[in-house]
Coordinates of N, CA and C and ligand atoms in Angstrom, one line a residue:
M1 N 136.3 64.5 135.6 CA 135.8 66.4 135.5 C 136.2 66.9 134.0
W2 N 137.2 67.0 134.1 CA 138.1 67.9 133.2 C 137.6 66.9 132.0
K3 N 137.0 65.5 131.9 CA 136.7 64.7 130.7 C 135.9 65.3 130.2
W4 N 134.9 65.3 131.6 CA 133.0 66.3 130.7 C 133.7 67.1 130.2
V5 N 133.6 68.1 130.6 CA 133.9 69.8 130.0 C 134.8 69.7 128.9
A6 N 136.1 68.4 128.1 CA 136.4 68.9 127.1 C 135.7 67.8 126.2
A7 N 134.1 67.0 126.6 CA 133.4 66.5 125.9 C 132.3 67.3 126.0
V8 N 132.3 68.1 126.2 CA 131.2 68.9 126.2 C 131.8 70.0 124.8
A9 N 132.5 70.3 125.3 CA 133.2 71.3 124.6 C 133.6 71.4 123.3
A10 N 134.1 70.0 122.8 CA 134.5 69.8 121.5 C 132.6 69.2 121.2
A11 N 131.9 68.6 121.8 CA 130.3 68.8 121.0 C 129.8 70.4 120.8
V12 N 130.1 71.2 121.4 CA 130.1 72.5 121.2 C 130.6 72.4 119.6
L13 N 131.9 72.6 120.0 CA 132.2 72.8 118.6 C 131.5 72.0 117.7
I14 N 130.9 70.7 117.3 CA 130.9 70.0 116.4 C 129.5 70.4 115.9
F15 N 128.5 70.9 116.9 CA 127.7 71.2 116.1 C 127.8 72.7 115.5
G16 N 128.2 73.7 116.1 CA 128.2 75.2 116.2 C 129.1 75.2 115.1
L17 N 129.7 74.1 114.1 CA 130.6 74.5 113.4 C 129.8 73.3 111.9
G18 N 128.9 72.4 111.8 CA 127.9 71.9 111.8 C 126.8 72.8 111.0
G19 N 126.6 73.7 112.1 CA 125.6 74.4 111.8 C 125.5 75.8 110.7
I20 N 126.6 76.1 111.1 CA 127.2 76.9 110.0 C 127.5 76.4 108.9
W21 N 128.3 75.0 108.1 CA 128.0 74.1 107.0 C 126.4 74.7 106.6
L22 N 125.6 73.6 107.5 CA 123.7 73.8 106.7 C 123.5 75.0 106.3
R23 N 124.4 75.9 106.6 CA 123.5 77.5 106.7 C 124.3 77.6 105.2
L24 N 125.4 77.6 106.1 CA 125.9 78.2 103.8 C 125.6 77.1 102.6
G25 N 125.4 75.8 102.6 CA 125.0 74.8 102.3 C 123.6 74.9 101.7
S26 N 122.8 75.7 102.3 CA 121.2 75.7 102.1 C 121.6 77.5 101.1
D27 N 121.9 78.6 101.9 CA 121.9 79.6 100.9 C 122.9 79.2 99.7
Q28 N 123.2 78.3 99.1 CA 124.1 77.7 97.6 C 122.9 77.5 97.1
G29 N 122.1 77.3 97.8 CA 121.3 75.7 96.8 C 119.5 77.2 96.4
Q30 N 119.6 78.3 97.2 CA 118.6 79.2 96.7 C 119.5 80.3 95.7
T31 N 120.6 80.6 95.9 CA 121.0 81.3 94.6 C 120.8 80.9 93.3
G32 N 120.3 82.2 92.0 CA 121.1 81.3 90.8 C 119.7 80.9 90.4
T33 N 118.6 80.2 90.7 CA 117.3 80.0 90.1 C 117.0 81.3 89.7
S34 N 116.2 81.1 88.9 CA 115.9 81.9 87.7 C 114.1 81.9 88.4
Q35 N 113.7 81.0 88.7 CA 112.5 80.6 89.2 C 111.8 81.9 90.6
A36 N 113.1 81.9 91.1 CA 113.3 83.2 92.3 C 113.1 84.3 92.0
L37 N 112.5 84.7 90.3 CA 112.5 86.2 89.8 C 111.1 86.4 89.9
I38 N 110.1 85.0 89.9 CA 109.1 85.5 90.2 C 108.6 85.4 92.1
P39 N 107.8 86.4 92.0 CA 107.5 85.8 93.8 C 106.4 84.8 93.5
S40 N 106.2 84.1 94.4 CA 105.5 83.0 94.1 C 104.1 83.9 94.2
E41 N 103.6 84.0 95.1 CA 102.1 84.9 95.4 C 101.8 85.7 94.2
H42 N 102.7 85.8 93.3 CA 102.4 87.4 92.6 C 101.6 85.7 91.4
L43 N 102.1 84.6 91.6 CA 102.5 84.2 90.2 C 100.9 82.9 90.8
T44 N 100.7 82.4 91.6 CA 100.0 81.9 91.9 C 98.5 83.1 91.2
D45 N 98.1 83.7 92.0 CA 97.2 84.5 91.9 C 96.9 84.6 90.2
G46 N 98.0 85.6 89.1 CA 98.6 85.1 87.9 C 97.6 84.0 87.4
K47 N 98.3 83.3 88.0 CA 97.4 81.7 87.5 C 96.3 81.2 87.7
A48 N 95.0 81.7 88.8 CA 94.0 81.2 89.0 C 93.6 82.5 88.9
L49 N 94.1 83.4 88.0 CA 93.2 84.9 86.9 C 93.4 84.6 86.1
Y50 N 94.2 84.3 85.2 CA 94.4 83.1 84.1 C 93.2 82.5 83.7
E51 N 93.1 81.3 84.6 CA 92.7 80.1 84.5 C 90.6 80.3 84.1
A52 N 90.7 81.5 85.6 CA 89.1 82.3 85.5 C 88.8 83.3 84.1
N53 N 89.7 83.9 83.6 CA 89.3 84.7 82.6 C 90.2 85.1 81.0
C54 N 91.0 83.7 81.3 CA 91.7 83.8 80.6 C 91.5 82.3 79.0
A55 N 91.4 81.5 80.4 CA 91.7 79.7 79.8 C 91.0 79.8 78.9
S56 N 89.0 80.0 78.9 CA 88.7 79.0 78.0 C 88.9 80.1 76.6
C57 N 89.7 81.1 76.2 CA 89.5 81.7 74.8 C 91.0 80.9 74.1
H58 N 92.2 81.2 75.5 CA 93.4 81.3 74.7 C 93.8 79.9 75.5
G59 N 93.3 79.0 75.7 CA 93.9 77.6 76.5 C 94.6 78.1 77.5
I60 N 94.4 76.6 78.9 CA 94.7 76.6 80.3 C 96.0 76.8 80.2
N61 N 96.9 75.7 78.5 CA 98.3 76.2 78.7 C 98.9 76.7 77.4
G62 N 98.0 78.2 77.5 CA 98.1 79.3 76.3 C 97.9 78.7 74.8
E63 N 97.6 77.2 74.7 CA 97.9 76.7 73.8 C 96.7 77.4 72.5
G64 N 96.0 78.1 72.7 CA 94.9 79.3 71.8 C 94.3 78.3 70.9
Q65 N 93.3 78.8 70.0 CA 92.8 77.8 69.2 C 92.6 77.6 67.6
P66 N 92.5 76.1 67.9 CA 92.9 76.2 66.4 C 92.8 76.7 65.6
N67 N 94.0 76.7 64.5 CA 93.6 77.4 63.0 C 93.3 79.1 63.4
W68 N 94.1 79.1 64.8 CA 95.1 81.0 65.3 C 94.3 81.7 63.7
R69 N 95.0 81.7 63.1 CA 95.9 82.4 61.5 C 94.7 82.5 61.0
V70 N 93.8 81.8 60.7 CA 92.0 82.2 59.7 C 90.9 82.7 60.7
P71 N 90.6 83.7 59.9 CA 89.3 84.3 60.0 C 88.0 83.5 60.0
N72 N 86.9 83.6 60.6 CA 85.6 82.9 60.3 C 84.7 84.1 59.6
E73 N 84.0 84.1 58.9 CA 82.9 84.0 57.9 C 83.1 85.7 58.3
Q74 N 82.8 86.0 59.3 CA 82.0 87.3 60.0 C 83.9 88.5 59.6
G75 N 85.1 87.3 58.9 CA 86.1 88.3 59.7 C 86.7 88.0 61.7
V76 N 86.0 87.6 62.2 CA 86.3 87.1 63.2 C 88.3 86.2 63.1
Y77 N 89.2 86.8 64.3 CA 89.9 85.7 64.0 C 89.8 85.0 65.4
P78 N 90.0 83.5 65.6 CA 89.9 83.5 66.4 C 91.7 83.1 68.1
A79 N 91.7 83.2 69.2 CA 92.5 83.5 70.0 C 93.5 82.9 69.3
P80 N 94.7 83.6 69.3 CA 96.3 82.9 69.3 C 96.7 82.5 70.8
P81 N 97.5 81.4 70.4 CA 97.8 81.2 71.6 C 99.7 81.7 72.0
H82 N 99.5 82.4 73.5 CA 100.4 82.3 74.1 C 101.9 81.4 74.5
N83 N 101.8 80.8 74.3 CA 102.5 79.7 74.8 C 103.8 80.1 73.6
N84 N 105.2 79.5 73.1 CA 106.2 79.8 72.3 C 105.6 79.7 70.4
D85 N 104.7 78.9 69.9 CA 104.0 79.6 68.9 C 103.3 80.1 68.9
G86 N 102.8 80.8 69.6 CA 102.6 81.9 69.4 C 103.3 83.8 68.3
H87 N 102.4 84.4 69.2 CA 103.5 85.5 69.2 C 103.9 86.5 70.1
T88 N 102.7 86.4 71.0 CA 103.0 87.3 72.2 C 104.3 87.6 72.7
W89 N 104.5 86.5 72.7 CA 105.8 87.0 73.2 C 107.0 87.8 71.9
H90 N 106.6 88.3 71.3 CA 107.1 89.7 70.1 C 107.3 90.9 70.9
H91 N 105.9 90.9 71.6 CA 105.5 92.3 72.2 C 105.9 92.9 73.5
A92 N 106.1 94.1 73.7 CA 106.8 94.6 75.3 C 105.5 94.4 76.0
D93 N 105.8 94.3 77.2 CA 105.6 94.4 78.2 C 103.9 95.8 78.5
Q94 N 104.4 96.5 77.6 CA 103.3 97.5 78.0 C 102.0 97.7 76.5
Q95 N 102.7 97.2 75.8 CA 101.6 96.9 74.8 C 101.2 95.8 75.1
L96 N 101.3 94.8 75.2 CA 100.8 93.5 76.0 C 99.5 93.9 77.2
L97 N 99.6 94.9 78.4 CA 99.1 95.2 78.9 C 98.4 96.1 78.4
E98 N 98.6 96.9 77.4 CA 97.2 97.4 76.8 C 96.1 97.4 76.0
I99 N 96.4 95.5 76.0 CA 95.4 94.9 74.3 C 94.7 94.4 75.5
I100 N 95.6 94.1 76.6 CA 94.4 93.4 77.7 C 93.7 94.6 78.3
A101 N 94.2 95.5 78.9 CA 93.4 96.5 79.4 C 92.5 96.8 78.3
Q102 N 92.3 97.2 76.4 CA 91.4 97.8 76.0 C 91.0 96.7 75.1
G103 N 91.4 95.7 74.9 CA 91.2 94.6 74.1 C 91.6 94.7 72.7
G104 N 91.6 93.6 71.6 CA 92.0 93.9 70.2 C 91.5 95.1 69.8
S105 N 92.9 95.5 68.6 CA 92.6 96.7 68.2 C 91.6 96.7 66.8
L106 N 91.7 95.4 66.2 CA 90.5 95.3 64.8 C 89.5 95.4 65.6
P107 N 88.8 96.4 64.1 CA 87.1 97.4 64.4 C 86.3 95.3 65.2
N108 N 86.4 94.4 64.6 CA 85.7 92.7 64.7 C 86.6 91.9 66.0
T109 N 87.8 92.5 66.0 CA 88.2 91.8 67.9 C 87.3 90.8 67.8
G110 N 87.6 89.6 68.4 CA 87.2 88.8 69.7 C 87.8 89.0 71.4
M111 N 88.3 89.3 70.7 CA 89.2 90.3 72.7 C 89.4 91.3 73.1
P112 N 87.8 91.2 74.9 CA 87.7 91.8 74.9 C 88.3 92.6 75.8
G113 N 88.3 93.5 76.5 CA 89.2 94.7 77.1 C 88.4 94.3 78.4
Y114 N 89.6 94.4 79.0 CA 89.6 94.1 81.1 C 90.0 95.2 81.9
G115 N 90.1 95.9 81.4 CA 90.1 96.8 81.9 C 89.6 97.8 83.3
G116 N 88.2 97.4 82.8 CA 87.0 97.6 84.2 C 86.6 96.7 84.5
I117 N 87.4 95.2 84.9 CA 87.0 93.7 85.2 C 88.2 93.9 86.4
L118 N 89.5 94.0 85.7 CA 91.0 93.9 86.6 C 91.0 95.1 86.6
N119 N 92.2 94.9 87.7 CA 93.1 95.9 88.2 C 94.7 95.8 87.8
Q120 N 95.4 97.4 88.1 CA 96.9 96.5 87.1 C 97.2 95.4 88.0
A121 N 97.1 95.8 89.3 CA 98.5 94.6 89.8 C 97.6 93.0 89.1
Q122 N 96.5 93.3 88.8 CA 95.6 92.3 88.2 C 96.4 91.5 87.1
M123 N 96.2 92.9 86.0 CA 96.3 92.5 84.8 C 98.1 92.1 84.3
E124 N 99.1 92.7 85.2 CA 100.6 93.0 85.6 C 100.7 91.1 85.9
A125 N 99.5 90.2 87.1 CA 100.3 88.6 87.1 C 99.8 88.1 86.7
I126 N 98.8 87.8 85.7 CA 98.0 87.5 85.4 C 99.3 87.4 83.2
L127 N 100.0 88.3 83.2 CA 101.1 88.9 82.6 C 102.5 87.9 82.6
T128 N 102.6 88.5 84.5 CA 103.8 87.3 84.7 C 103.4 85.7 84.8
Y129 N 102.2 85.1 84.7 CA 102.0 83.8 84.4 C 101.8 84.0 82.7
I130 N 101.2 84.3 82.1 CA 101.5 83.8 80.8 C 103.2 83.7 80.1
K131 N 103.8 84.6 81.1 CA 105.5 84.3 81.3 C 106.3 83.0 80.8
T132 N 105.7 81.9 81.8 CA 105.6 81.0 82.4 C 105.5 80.0 80.8
F133 N 104.4 80.7 80.2 CA 104.4 79.3 78.9 C 106.2 79.6 77.9
W134 N 106.7 80.0 78.1 CA 107.9 80.6 77.2 C 108.7 80.0 77.7
G135 N 109.6 79.2 76.6 CA 111.0 79.3 77.2 C 112.2 80.2 76.5
P136 N 113.1 79.9 78.1 CA 114.4 81.0 77.8 C 114.8 81.7 76.7
E137 N 114.7 81.1 75.6 CA 115.3 82.4 74.6 C 114.1 83.2 73.9
Q138 N 112.2 82.2 73.9 CA 111.4 84.1 74.3 C 111.2 84.4 75.6
R139 N 112.0 84.8 76.3 CA 112.2 84.9 77.1 C 113.1 86.4 77.7
E140 N 114.1 85.7 76.8 CA 115.1 86.4 77.3 C 114.7 87.7 75.7
F141 N 114.2 86.9 74.6 CA 113.5 87.9 73.6 C 113.1 89.3 73.6
Q142 N 112.3 88.3 74.5 CA 110.4 89.4 74.9 C 111.6 90.6 76.2
E143 N 112.1 90.1 76.9 CA 112.8 91.1 77.8 C 113.7 92.5 77.2
Q144 N 114.0 92.0 76.3 CA 114.8 92.9 75.2 C 113.8 94.1 75.1
V145 N 113.0 93.3 73.9 CA 112.0 94.0 73.1 C 110.9 95.3 74.1
T146 N 110.8 94.7 75.4 CA 110.4 95.4 76.1 C 111.2 96.4 77.0
R147 N 112.5 96.5 76.7 CA 113.8 97.4 77.5 C 114.2 98.2 76.8
N148 N 113.8 98.2 75.1 CA 114.0 99.1 74.2 C 113.0 99.9 74.1
R149 N 111.1 99.4 74.3 CA 110.0 100.4 74.3 C 110.0 101.2 75.0
Q150 N 110.6 101.3 76.6 CA 111.3 101.4 77.5 C 112.3 103.0 77.6
Q151 N 113.4 102.8 76.8 CA 114.4 103.5 76.1 C 113.2 104.4 75.4
Q152 N 112.9 103.9 74.9 CA 112.1 104.9 73.8 C 111.1 106.3 74.2
T153 N 110.3 105.3 75.1 CA 109.2 106.1 75.2 C 109.8 107.2 76.8
Q154 N 111.1 106.8 76.8 CA 112.0 107.8 78.4 C 111.6 108.9 77.7
Ligands
HEC1 C1 86.4 85.2 74.2 C2 87.8 84.8 74.0 C3 89.0 85.6 74.2 C4 89.0 85.9 76.2 C5 87.7 85.7 77.1 C6 90.1 86.5 76.5 N1 90.6 86.8 75.5 FE1 92.4 87.9 74.3 N2 92.6 87.9 72.5 C7 91.8 87.0 72.0 C8 91.3 87.0 70.4 C9 90.8 86.9 69.3 C10 92.9 88.0 70.2 C11 93.1 87.9 69.0 C12 93.3 88.9 69.2 C13 92.2 90.2 67.9 O1 92.1 89.6 67.2 O2 92.2 90.9 67.6 C14 93.1 87.9 71.8 C15 94.3 88.8 71.4 C16 94.7 88.5 72.6 C17 96.0 89.9 73.3 C18 97.1 90.1 72.1 C19 97.8 88.1 71.5 C20 99.2 88.6 70.1 O3 99.8 87.1 70.6 O4 99.6 89.3 70.4 C21 96.6 89.0 74.5 C22 98.5 89.2 75.4 C23 95.3 88.7 75.2 N3 94.5 88.1 74.1 C24 95.5 88.8 76.0 C25 94.2 88.1 77.1 C26 94.1 88.1 78.1 C27 95.6 88.1 79.8 C28 93.2 87.7 79.0 C29 92.2 87.0 80.3 C30 92.9 88.0 81.0 C31 92.0 86.8 77.7 N4 93.7 87.2 76.5 C32 90.5 87.0 77.5 C33 90.3 86.4 72.2 C34 90.7 86.7 74.0

């Protein structure tokens, strides 16, 4: 009889400790990854919206149109890339959101304004998705530019 009690007690102890150990292990696995900073539903939404509205010009992977630095005969520039090769990551969030809402600032711009088509949350979700085209250095640089701009406008 006492043997059984001891065996059950030992089993409870082992399972209990095992559970704690497993929980600690999985917690550690979830912290410290940069992916965790972007809420996943935000990202999926942004991807779908980008592919539906923007990819036809800026490319499915943000690669832009060929010879994007050279305007055509009418002086209209092709769509620039949003990846590391372009200069989207040189601009603050506020400025990029303005361009997305209002369109390009050149008189004969090829960039339409989306303010009447997409709401603010959708434009922000697209911007969050565009940031996945950047490397760690571009992300860090653009975060700094965005912080500087915030300080200037406060
Ligand atoms: C019809 C083609 C076209 C579509 C569709 C389009 N763009 Fe553009 N986009 C352009 C062009 C061309 C420019 C360059 C600006 C200019 O010439 O004034 C540009 C510029 C931009 C810029 C500034 C880039 C930089 O590096 O400074 C952003 C940001 C941008 N577009 C985002 C978007 C987003 C987000 C969408 C979808 C919601 C979108 N664009 C859809 C053509 C397009």
